Amino acid sequence: MEMIESDMIPDGPLTPPSRTKRRIFPADASVILVGCRGAGKRTLGFIAAKHLGRRLVTEDHSFEQSTGCSRAAFLQKFGRETFNQQMAIVLARMIKPNQTNCVIECGTGTLSPVIEEILKGYLETNPIIYIHRDKEDLYKLLKLPVMDAERLLITDQKHRDFSNLEYFNLYDPSGEGQVTEDIPLRSALTSSAKLVDAKQDFKNFLDHIFGHGLTRSWVSNPFSIKAIPPEYRIYTYVFNLRLSTLINMNVDLAKLEAPAEAVELIIDTWPNNVLDIIATQVASIRRKLDIPIIYNVEENPREERKRPIEERDAVDLELMLHGFRLGVEYLNLDLERSPQLVSHVLAMRGRTKIIGNYIAKGFGAPKWTDDVYIQRYLYAQRLGCNIVRFARFCAAARDDALRQAFVDRIRALPDPKPCLIAYDFSVFGVVLPFQDKIMNPVGHDSLEKSSREQMAGVSTTRGCLRDVFRKGGLQPLNFYTLGSNVYYSASPSMHRAAYEHYMMPHTFDARRCTTLEEVDRIRQEPGFGGASLTAPFKVAIMEHLDHLSTHAIAIGAVNTLLPLRGETDSIIDHANARNRAGVTSKFYGDNTDWSSIVTCLRRAISPRNSVQPSRTTGLVIGAGGMARAAIYALIKLGCRMIFIHNRTKSKAEEVARHFNTYALEQRLVRQNDGELICHVIESPSDPWPDSYQQPTMIVSCIPASGVDDNPPVDFRMPFQWLKSPTGGVVIELAYEPLITPLVVQVRKIREEGNTSWVIVDGLEVVGEMAMEAFELMTGRQAPRRLMRRVCNETWEKTCAPFQPQR
């Protein structure tokens, strides 16, 4: 890599030749979906329309409106040439009046120069997303001969010429009826809903396009790991993953769970069809790792041929722009690249953050005191980089004091300025993986180190964290489940397994408490890290907290207690003070019960029972803290007709009043029409109200002990409330015993032939709760597969032998 001389670095602000930051669209710009038939445009169109709250416009419907017949009939009647002309007319008429607040599905399987020009006219104003999928899946779906399918795919790739974004529609097996078989007594169907993962993937993609992702996460929960980018958190790591490794080693990404705070996908090889391969791998990383992607096109990869500079810049520019098309969160840009390439890349960045990268290689690498680093930093700042990353080759003993002096010089510069990453590396990788506190490169225990890799070395996230704790950068803390009846809690084993995954020396215990004074003594300890709260504290603790999440306020209950140890009142300061000990008098209360219930409902709701505000009815049994969370979950899913049954009618009425007031305040119902979102159903002998559909979402919130004025654990659901012709979802929150009378009832209904009812048992929900609590308490991504497995194993060992068999 050739060094840039200091006089080659422009002094003034850089203005790219074309309009800067293209791919940033107006908030109301219509989304246009293109791609061949079978790619999934219609399905993704419905997902996008619902997520964005927009109207879906389809070319099929527009064609029939315009011509009075279907496309197939028109083609047969008038021939190909007239058909292509009419398609262009329909497309132009369809897009022009619908340029805002719509999702437009274009059936551009038949391409013509006129159609291409029409779409190119909207490249600057609208997101035009090229949708494609695995060719083997397409063969099966379309049932085409191989030669016809290959021709279709070759034509399909032309969509890249008149689109500005790209989405690989990864196969999603959810909804194919997988049943939990690892424990015979378990009766939960793991997924009844279809395309659960695909929906979330595409919604995340849309949020990135419009810049909503961080905002949605922050508003939902400012302490969530997705609300604060990794460059603003401390002790964050980047998992280096090479395209050559993914191609040659057949890596199962799902087994690399929670490897770091971000993954750096390093493009270090150029196989045939490389753009499709990269699109597939980006989609797979998003689905299976669910962490931000840093996209790095390596200039001179090891073990690859040396390329002429013209070829290198042309190919690498195309690969970088491909990363922007795929909507990656970050792109690594070498500061020594040619000014023309840099200018072009910056002009097309969209909402992708740019990491200005400078590597000082060789035995003569300048020391940290050299002005070259300041010059490169200021150059990156003028370019508009969001982050600047320096890596310096260190052949002899490193000098941390010099590096720290450089960091202090950067910190003294006036704000705003890019985030700084600076570390030494040797032939073995990064010298000290915790030398810098953010986004240090790491590998993974399960992957053999690539001979091409020079940064990650043998470091892993868990190994780095172990050293940080050993050196006192972070401190061991004590976490708890607190409540009057926690002896059977599955949470401690799940949290301990997650701590072991990260080599964090924390503890987690279930502690029986019956008074707020006991809770207060525990939370005042210097080593208190946080607690999950159960009855009787979820409501009682609220007036004793300094800050509450919006969800806790809306629900009127708290299930997660966090100490606030930040030096300022900044959320980021408090978030970065997690995993640190010290006395504090400030505490934060949150509620994650509702989101765990939402997650389980979304996985289980079948397509024909999808939530429709004007029709869908929900039923909640109980009126305690969990019942409040269940009602809030149903509201968040869009349900506007919710019934509550509780043994003590007055408590049910109190909860109904709370949420009816909330619904009015949030304008979920019309104030002048006297609409209510919650209703009380008094007696199990009451018939289901005639004016409402039978419930398709039922959540039983009866604690195993039957305390707190809730119905006893042997409560039986009246059969007249279980007559939904399309079945539905029953969530049983109790898991000790796991086989409750309600579970037995629904099993019997299924055995009698109505298999459209899906059971979600309490163990599924408690697993989700533990994962969310772990992330809030530690600021680390939960190792979900591990925690689910430990949850099941713990229950099987401690509780399963004592369960009723029916």
PDB file of N, CA and C in Angstrom, residues 650-702:
ATOM      1  N   SER A 650     -62.803  -6.491  41.509  1.00  0.00           N
ATOM      2  CA  SER A 650     -62.365  -5.107  41.696  1.00  0.00           C
ATOM      3  C   SER A 650     -60.948  -4.897  41.164  1.00  0.00           C
ATOM      4  N   LYS A 651     -60.074  -5.901  41.317  1.00  0.00           N
ATOM      5  CA  LYS A 651     -58.707  -5.759  40.812  1.00  0.00           C
ATOM      6  C   LYS A 651     -58.696  -5.765  39.291  1.00  0.00           C
ATOM      7  N   ALA A 652     -59.534  -6.604  38.700  1.00  0.00           N
ATOM      8  CA  ALA A 652     -59.639  -6.619  37.237  1.00  0.00           C
ATOM      9  C   ALA A 652     -60.134  -5.272  36.730  1.00  0.00           C
ATOM     10  N   GLU A 653     -61.107  -4.685  37.430  1.00  0.00           N
ATOM     11  CA  GLU A 653     -61.639  -3.387  37.021  1.00  0.00           C
ATOM     12  C   GLU A 653     -60.584  -2.291  37.163  1.00  0.00           C
ATOM     13  N   GLU A 654     -59.760  -2.381  38.211  1.00  0.00           N
ATOM     14  CA  GLU A 654     -58.688  -1.404  38.409  1.00  0.00           C
ATOM     15  C   GLU A 654     -57.688  -1.457  37.243  1.00  0.00           C
ATOM     16  N   VAL A 655     -57.310  -2.677  36.850  1.00  0.00           N
ATOM     17  CA  VAL A 655     -56.367  -2.835  35.737  1.00  0.00           C
ATOM     18  C   VAL A 655     -57.005  -2.351  34.435  1.00  0.00           C
ATOM     19  N   ALA A 656     -58.272  -2.667  34.219  1.00  0.00           N
ATOM     20  CA  ALA A 656     -58.973  -2.219  33.014  1.00  0.00           C
ATOM     21  C   ALA A 656     -59.010  -0.697  32.946  1.00  0.00           C
ATOM     22  N   ARG A 657     -59.297  -0.030  34.069  1.00  0.00           N
ATOM     23  CA  ARG A 657     -59.327   1.435  34.090  1.00  0.00           C
ATOM     24  C   ARG A 657     -57.955   2.011  33.734  1.00  0.00           C
ATOM     25  N   HIS A 658     -56.914   1.384  34.287  1.00  0.00           N
ATOM     26  CA  HIS A 658     -55.545   1.850  34.026  1.00  0.00           C
ATOM     27  C   HIS A 658     -55.257   1.856  32.527  1.00  0.00           C
ATOM     28  N   PHE A 659     -55.577   0.765  31.841  1.00  0.00           N
ATOM     29  CA  PHE A 659     -55.234   0.673  30.418  1.00  0.00           C
ATOM     30  C   PHE A 659     -56.238   1.403  29.529  1.00  0.00           C
ATOM     31  N   ASN A 660     -57.465   1.550  29.976  1.00  0.00           N
ATOM     32  CA  ASN A 660     -58.402   2.371  29.209  1.00  0.00           C
ATOM     33  C   ASN A 660     -57.978   3.842  29.238  1.00  0.00           C
ATOM     34  N   THR A 661     -57.469   4.283  30.390  1.00  0.00           N
ATOM     35  CA  THR A 661     -56.934   5.650  30.483  1.00  0.00           C
ATOM     36  C   THR A 661     -55.699   5.788  29.598  1.00  0.00           C
ATOM     37  N   TYR A 662     -54.833   4.773  29.645  1.00  0.00           N
ATOM     38  CA  TYR A 662     -53.624   4.785  28.805  1.00  0.00           C
ATOM     39  C   TYR A 662     -53.999   4.854  27.320  1.00  0.00           C
ATOM     40  N   ALA A 663     -55.007   4.088  26.927  1.00  0.00           N
ATOM     41  CA  ALA A 663     -55.424   4.065  25.522  1.00  0.00           C
ATOM     42  C   ALA A 663     -55.925   5.425  25.070  1.00  0.00           C
ATOM     43  N   LEU A 664     -56.646   6.133  25.946  1.00  0.00           N
ATOM     44  CA  LEU A 664     -57.121   7.473  25.609  1.00  0.00           C
ATOM     45  C   LEU A 664     -55.962   8.451  25.487  1.00  0.00           C
ATOM     46  N   GLU A 665     -55.019   8.373  26.442  1.00  0.00           N
ATOM     47  CA  GLU A 665     -53.863   9.273  26.429  1.00  0.00           C
ATOM     48  C   GLU A 665     -53.014   9.076  25.172  1.00  0.00           C
ATOM     49  N   GLN A 666     -52.901   7.819  24.732  1.00  0.00           N
ATOM     50  CA  GLN A 666     -52.090   7.510  23.553  1.00  0.00           C
ATOM     51  C   GLN A 666     -52.899   7.595  22.253  1.00  0.00           C
ATOM     52  N   ARG A 667     -54.176   7.967  22.362  1.00  0.00           N
ATOM     53  CA  ARG A 667     -55.067   8.107  21.207  1.00  0.00           C
ATOM     54  C   ARG A 667     -55.195   6.792  20.426  1.00  0.00           C
ATOM     55  N   LEU A 668     -55.266   5.709  21.175  1.00  0.00           N
ATOM     56  CA  LEU A 668     -55.472   4.401  20.556  1.00  0.00           C
ATOM     57  C   LEU A 668     -56.943   4.156  20.286  1.00  0.00           C
ATOM     58  N   VAL A 669     -57.811   4.894  20.966  1.00  0.00           N
ATOM     59  CA  VAL A 669     -59.249   4.817  20.740  1.00  0.00           C
ATOM     60  C   VAL A 669     -59.779   6.244  20.622  1.00  0.00           C
ATOM     61  N   ARG A 670     -60.983   6.376  20.060  1.00  0.00           N
ATOM     62  CA  ARG A 670     -61.577   7.704  19.885  1.00  0.00           C
ATOM     63  C   ARG A 670     -62.249   8.163  21.179  1.00  0.00           C
ATOM     64  N   GLN A 671     -61.842   9.329  21.635  1.00  0.00           N
ATOM     65  CA  GLN A 671     -62.261   9.807  22.942  1.00  0.00           C
ATOM     66  C   GLN A 671     -63.761  10.050  23.041  1.00  0.00           C
ATOM     67  N   ASN A 672     -64.359  10.573  22.009  1.00  0.00           N
ATOM     68  CA  ASN A 672     -65.763  10.985  22.087  1.00  0.00           C
ATOM     69  C   ASN A 672     -66.743   9.841  21.864  1.00  0.00           C
ATOM     70  N   ASP A 673     -66.247   8.698  21.400  1.00  0.00           N
ATOM     71  CA  ASP A 673     -67.144   7.582  21.095  1.00  0.00           C
ATOM     72  C   ASP A 673     -67.328   6.623  22.262  1.00  0.00           C
ATOM     73  N   GLY A 674     -66.635   6.882  23.371  1.00  0.00           N
ATOM     74  CA  GLY A 674     -66.753   6.010  24.534  1.00  0.00           C
ATOM     75  C   GLY A 674     -66.160   4.635  24.324  1.00  0.00           C
ATOM     76  N   GLU A 675     -65.221   4.505  23.395  1.00  0.00           N
ATOM     77  CA  GLU A 675     -64.600   3.202  23.136  1.00  0.00           C
ATOM     78  C   GLU A 675     -63.712   2.804  24.301  1.00  0.00           C
ATOM     79  N   LEU A 676     -63.703   1.524  24.591  1.00  0.00           N
ATOM     80  CA  LEU A 676     -62.834   0.972  25.629  1.00  0.00           C
ATOM     81  C   LEU A 676     -61.951  -0.107  25.013  1.00  0.00           C
ATOM     82  N   ILE A 677     -60.731  -0.161  25.486  1.00  0.00           N
ATOM     83  CA  ILE A 677     -59.819  -1.171  24.970  1.00  0.00           C
ATOM     84  C   ILE A 677     -59.839  -2.431  25.836  1.00  0.00           C
ATOM     85  N   CYS A 678     -60.163  -2.247  27.130  1.00  0.00           N
ATOM     86  CA  CYS A 678     -60.190  -3.371  28.073  1.00  0.00           C
ATOM     87  C   CYS A 678     -61.579  -3.527  28.680  1.00  0.00           C
ATOM     88  N   HIS A 679     -62.001  -4.782  28.822  1.00  0.00           N
ATOM     89  CA  HIS A 679     -63.300  -5.116  29.405  1.00  0.00           C
ATOM     90  C   HIS A 679     -63.086  -6.222  30.432  1.00  0.00           C
ATOM     91  N   VAL A 680     -63.957  -6.248  31.416  1.00  0.00           N
ATOM     92  CA  VAL A 680     -63.878  -7.277  32.460  1.00  0.00           C
ATOM     93  C   VAL A 680     -64.945  -8.320  32.209  1.00  0.00           C
ATOM     94  N   ILE A 681     -64.562  -9.578  32.245  1.00  0.00           N
ATOM     95  CA  ILE A 681     -65.533 -10.668  32.163  1.00  0.00           C
ATOM     96  C   ILE A 681     -65.557 -11.309  33.547  1.00  0.00           C
ATOM     97  N   GLU A 682     -66.728 -11.302  34.178  1.00  0.00           N
ATOM     98  CA  GLU A 682     -66.793 -11.532  35.619  1.00  0.00           C
ATOM     99  C   GLU A 682     -66.654 -12.985  36.033  1.00  0.00           C
ATOM    100  N   SER A 683     -67.377 -13.857  35.385  1.00  0.00           N
ATOM    101  CA  SER A 683     -67.489 -15.221  35.903  1.00  0.00           C
ATOM    102  C   SER A 683     -67.140 -16.247  34.839  1.00  0.00           C
ATOM    103  N   PRO A 684     -66.533 -17.361  35.251  1.00  0.00           N
ATOM    104  CA  PRO A 684     -66.256 -18.440  34.296  1.00  0.00           C
ATOM    105  C   PRO A 684     -67.522 -19.024  33.681  1.00  0.00           C
ATOM    106  N   SER A 685     -68.647 -18.782  34.308  1.00  0.00           N
ATOM    107  CA  SER A 685     -69.902 -19.299  33.761  1.00  0.00           C
ATOM    108  C   SER A 685     -70.517 -18.365  32.723  1.00  0.00           C
ATOM    109  N   ASP A 686     -69.945 -17.153  32.579  1.00  0.00           N
ATOM    110  CA  ASP A 686     -70.483 -16.207  31.603  1.00  0.00           C
ATOM    111  C   ASP A 686     -70.195 -16.689  30.182  1.00  0.00           C
ATOM    112  N   PRO A 687     -71.149 -16.509  29.275  1.00  0.00           N
ATOM    113  CA  PRO A 687     -70.865 -16.834  27.873  1.00  0.00           C
ATOM    114  C   PRO A 687     -69.921 -15.783  27.292  1.00  0.00           C
ATOM    115  N   TRP A 688     -69.282 -16.143  26.200  1.00  0.00           N
ATOM    116  CA  TRP A 688     -68.436 -15.142  25.549  1.00  0.00           C
ATOM    117  C   TRP A 688     -69.341 -14.102  24.888  1.00  0.00           C
ATOM    118  N   PRO A 689     -69.032 -12.807  25.065  1.00  0.00           N
ATOM    119  CA  PRO A 689     -69.915 -11.750  24.526  1.00  0.00           C
ATOM    120  C   PRO A 689     -70.157 -11.914  23.026  1.00  0.00           C
ATOM    121  N   ASP A 690     -71.423 -11.854  22.632  1.00  0.00           N
ATOM    122  CA  ASP A 690     -71.796 -12.105  21.235  1.00  0.00           C
ATOM    123  C   ASP A 690     -71.193 -11.103  20.263  1.00  0.00           C
ATOM    124  N   SER A 691     -71.000  -9.875  20.705  1.00  0.00           N
ATOM    125  CA  SER A 691     -70.544  -8.825  19.789  1.00  0.00           C
ATOM    126  C   SER A 691     -69.027  -8.849  19.557  1.00  0.00           C
ATOM    127  N   TYR A 692     -68.349  -9.812  20.144  1.00  0.00           N
ATOM    128  CA  TYR A 692     -66.895  -9.914  19.979  1.00  0.00           C
ATOM    129  C   TYR A 692     -66.520 -11.301  19.473  1.00  0.00           C
ATOM    130  N   GLN A 693     -65.479 -11.345  18.653  1.00  0.00           N
ATOM    131  CA  GLN A 693     -64.981 -12.638  18.197  1.00  0.00           C
ATOM    132  C   GLN A 693     -64.393 -13.415  19.371  1.00  0.00           C
ATOM    133  N   GLN A 694     -64.380 -14.724  19.245  1.00  0.00           N
ATOM    134  CA  GLN A 694     -63.721 -15.548  20.254  1.00  0.00           C
ATOM    135  C   GLN A 694     -62.235 -15.177  20.317  1.00  0.00           C
ATOM    136  N   PRO A 695     -61.634 -15.243  21.503  1.00  0.00           N
ATOM    137  CA  PRO A 695     -60.221 -14.842  21.629  1.00  0.00           C
ATOM    138  C   PRO A 695     -59.292 -15.790  20.878  1.00  0.00           C
ATOM    139  N   THR A 696     -58.319 -15.199  20.186  1.00  0.00           N
ATOM    140  CA  THR A 696     -57.290 -16.005  19.513  1.00  0.00           C
ATOM    141  C   THR A 696     -55.930 -15.838  20.181  1.00  0.00           C
ATOM    142  N   MET A 697     -55.850 -14.966  21.184  1.00  0.00           N
ATOM    143  CA  MET A 697     -54.642 -14.838  22.007  1.00  0.00           C
ATOM    144  C   MET A 697     -55.059 -14.867  23.470  1.00  0.00           C
ATOM    145  N   ILE A 698     -54.614 -15.873  24.174  1.00  0.00           N
ATOM    146  CA  ILE A 698     -54.980 -16.052  25.584  1.00  0.00           C
ATOM    147  C   ILE A 698     -53.690 -16.144  26.400  1.00  0.00           C
ATOM    148  N   VAL A 699     -53.601 -15.327  27.453  1.00  0.00           N
ATOM    149  CA  VAL A 699     -52.417 -15.344  28.312  1.00  0.00           C
ATOM    150  C   VAL A 699     -52.877 -15.592  29.742  1.00  0.00           C
ATOM    151  N   SER A 700     -52.439 -16.698  30.301  1.00  0.00           N
ATOM    152  CA  SER A 700     -52.771 -17.035  31.686  1.00  0.00           C
ATOM    153  C   SER A 700     -51.640 -16.563  32.590  1.00  0.00           C
ATOM    154  N   CYS A 701     -51.956 -15.624  33.483  1.00  0.00           N
ATOM    155  CA  CYS A 701     -50.950 -14.998  34.351  1.00  0.00           C
ATOM    156  C   CYS A 701     -51.151 -15.402  35.807  1.00  0.00           C
ATOM    157  N   ILE A 702     -51.580 -16.628  36.015  1.00  0.00           N
ATOM    158  CA  ILE A 702     -51.836 -17.113  37.367  1.00  0.00           C
ATOM    159  C   ILE A 702     -50.548 -17.672  37.952  1.00  0.00           C
TER     160      ILE A 702
END
